[in-house]
Structures are given as C-alpha cells and as structure tokens.
C-alpha cells in the first residue's frame, strides 16, 4: 500500500500480512504513519496504490454491507 498526503509520501509500498487470531500492535514515533495506516485500512483515507484485503475480501470492491460484515 502506498499513501501520500499532498506531496508527502507517508506509506511507501507497505506490505503486511496478519493471520486470523494474531494480535498486532503498531508502535512508532510521532508522524511515522500509524494512524494513516489504520485510517487507510478502514477506508477513511485514500491510497495511491496497492490492495487491502480483509478476510479474503478486497475492501475497494466490497459493498457497504460486506464492509459492515467484516
């Protein structure tokens, strides 16, 4: 996933796999992109490239009902 705000690159080709049942915490310095990543996963921020799949469902192609089910 690649995300930029204005012309500033925030996430550059981030690749992340989390398996069912795993617990993950995001730790990093202020401004490192933790909140941007979560907002992008939730669909609150647009991404420039890449795909986000949750439980095998492509978030960009999912209906509103499918997103609620996830």
PDB file of C-alpha atoms in Angstrom:
ATOM      1  CA  UNK A   1       0.000   0.000   0.000  1.00  0.00           C
ATOM      2  CA  UNK A   2       1.229   3.461  -0.847  1.00  0.00           C
ATOM      3  CA  UNK A   3      -0.340   6.534   0.781  1.00  0.00           C
ATOM      4  CA  UNK A   4       0.566  10.185   0.382  1.00  0.00           C
ATOM      5  CA  UNK A   5      -0.866  13.360   1.852  1.00  0.00           C
ATOM      6  CA  UNK A   6      -0.463  16.270  -0.524  1.00  0.00           C
ATOM      7  CA  UNK A   7       3.010  15.567  -1.951  1.00  0.00           C
ATOM      8  CA  UNK A   8       4.391  13.904   1.190  1.00  0.00           C
ATOM      9  CA  UNK A   9       4.779  10.127   0.985  1.00  0.00           C
ATOM     10  CA  UNK A  10       3.554   8.576   4.254  1.00  0.00           C
ATOM     11  CA  UNK A  11       3.462   4.834   3.478  1.00  0.00           C
ATOM     12  CA  UNK A  12       5.660   3.580   0.641  1.00  0.00           C
ATOM     13  CA  UNK A  13       4.825   0.105  -0.684  1.00  0.00           C
ATOM     14  CA  UNK A  14       3.953  -1.241   2.765  1.00  0.00           C
ATOM     15  CA  UNK A  15       3.267  -4.967   2.762  1.00  0.00           C
ATOM     16  CA  UNK A  16       1.685  -6.568   5.805  1.00  0.00           C
ATOM     17  CA  UNK A  17       0.118  -9.989   6.381  1.00  0.00           C
ATOM     18  CA  UNK A  18      -1.776 -10.697   9.572  1.00  0.00           C
ATOM     19  CA  UNK A  19      -3.228 -14.158  10.122  1.00  0.00           C
ATOM     20  CA  UNK A  20      -6.543 -14.875  11.814  1.00  0.00           C
ATOM     21  CA  UNK A  21      -6.088 -14.973  15.578  1.00  0.00           C
ATOM     22  CA  UNK A  22      -2.879 -12.922  15.627  1.00  0.00           C
ATOM     23  CA  UNK A  23      -2.694  -9.817  17.750  1.00  0.00           C
ATOM     24  CA  UNK A  24      -0.739  -6.892  16.352  1.00  0.00           C
ATOM     25  CA  UNK A  25       0.243  -3.567  17.850  1.00  0.00           C
ATOM     26  CA  UNK A  26       1.575  -0.574  15.941  1.00  0.00           C
ATOM     27  CA  UNK A  27       4.463   1.178  17.649  1.00  0.00           C
ATOM     28  CA  UNK A  28       6.445   4.063  16.260  1.00  0.00           C
ATOM     29  CA  UNK A  29       7.437   7.661  16.574  1.00  0.00           C
ATOM     30  CA  UNK A  30       5.006  10.508  16.161  1.00  0.00           C
ATOM     31  CA  UNK A  31       4.337  11.047  12.474  1.00  0.00           C
ATOM     32  CA  UNK A  32       5.507   7.565  11.455  1.00  0.00           C
ATOM     33  CA  UNK A  33       2.178   6.688   9.798  1.00  0.00           C
ATOM     34  CA  UNK A  34       0.410   4.514  12.385  1.00  0.00           C
ATOM     35  CA  UNK A  35      -2.888   6.395  12.249  1.00  0.00           C
ATOM     36  CA  UNK A  36      -2.643   6.825   8.482  1.00  0.00           C
ATOM     37  CA  UNK A  37      -2.324   3.045   8.089  1.00  0.00           C
ATOM     38  CA  UNK A  38      -5.385   2.368  10.242  1.00  0.00           C
ATOM     39  CA  UNK A  39      -7.447   5.072   8.514  1.00  0.00           C
ATOM     40  CA  UNK A  40      -6.479   3.638   5.128  1.00  0.00           C
ATOM     41  CA  UNK A  41      -7.445   0.093   6.154  1.00  0.00           C
ATOM     42  CA  UNK A  42     -10.819   1.406   7.343  1.00  0.00           C
ATOM     43  CA  UNK A  43     -11.344   3.284   4.078  1.00  0.00           C
ATOM     44  CA  UNK A  44     -11.257   6.718   5.683  1.00  0.00           C
ATOM     45  CA  UNK A  45      -8.185   7.781   3.687  1.00  0.00           C
ATOM     46  CA  UNK A  46      -7.491   7.099   0.012  1.00  0.00           C
ATOM     47  CA  UNK A  47      -4.444   5.127  -1.078  1.00  0.00           C
ATOM     48  CA  UNK A  48      -2.395   5.851  -4.170  1.00  0.00           C
ATOM     49  CA  UNK A  49      -1.714   2.196  -4.981  1.00  0.00           C
ATOM     50  CA  UNK A  50      -1.934  -1.329  -3.626  1.00  0.00           C
ATOM     51  CA  UNK A  51      -4.730  -3.514  -2.332  1.00  0.00           C
ATOM     52  CA  UNK A  52      -6.217  -4.104   1.084  1.00  0.00           C
ATOM     53  CA  UNK A  53      -7.910  -7.438   1.717  1.00  0.00           C
ATOM     54  CA  UNK A  54      -9.652  -8.357   4.957  1.00  0.00           C
ATOM     55  CA  UNK A  55     -10.637 -11.996   5.428  1.00  0.00           C
ATOM     56  CA  UNK A  56     -10.176 -12.547   1.689  1.00  0.00           C
ATOM     57  CA  UNK A  57     -12.375  -9.602   0.699  1.00  0.00           C
ATOM     58  CA  UNK A  58     -10.888  -6.740  -1.356  1.00  0.00           C
ATOM     59  CA  UNK A  59     -12.004  -3.658   0.570  1.00  0.00           C
ATOM     60  CA  UNK A  60     -12.144  -1.493  -2.576  1.00  0.00           C
ATOM     61  CA  UNK A  61     -14.525  -3.905  -4.311  1.00  0.00           C
ATOM     62  CA  UNK A  62     -16.663  -4.764  -1.271  1.00  0.00           C
ATOM     63  CA  UNK A  63     -20.192  -3.486  -0.907  1.00  0.00           C
ATOM     64  CA  UNK A  64     -21.172  -1.398   2.112  1.00  0.00           C
ATOM     65  CA  UNK A  65     -22.934  -4.454   3.543  1.00  0.00           C
ATOM     66  CA  UNK A  66     -19.811  -6.607   3.117  1.00  0.00           C
ATOM     67  CA  UNK A  67     -17.714  -3.970   4.858  1.00  0.00           C
ATOM     68  CA  UNK A  68     -20.121  -3.945   7.779  1.00  0.00           C
ATOM     69  CA  UNK A  69     -19.959  -7.736   7.986  1.00  0.00           C
ATOM     70  CA  UNK A  70     -16.178  -7.647   8.123  1.00  0.00           C
TER      71      UNK A  70
END
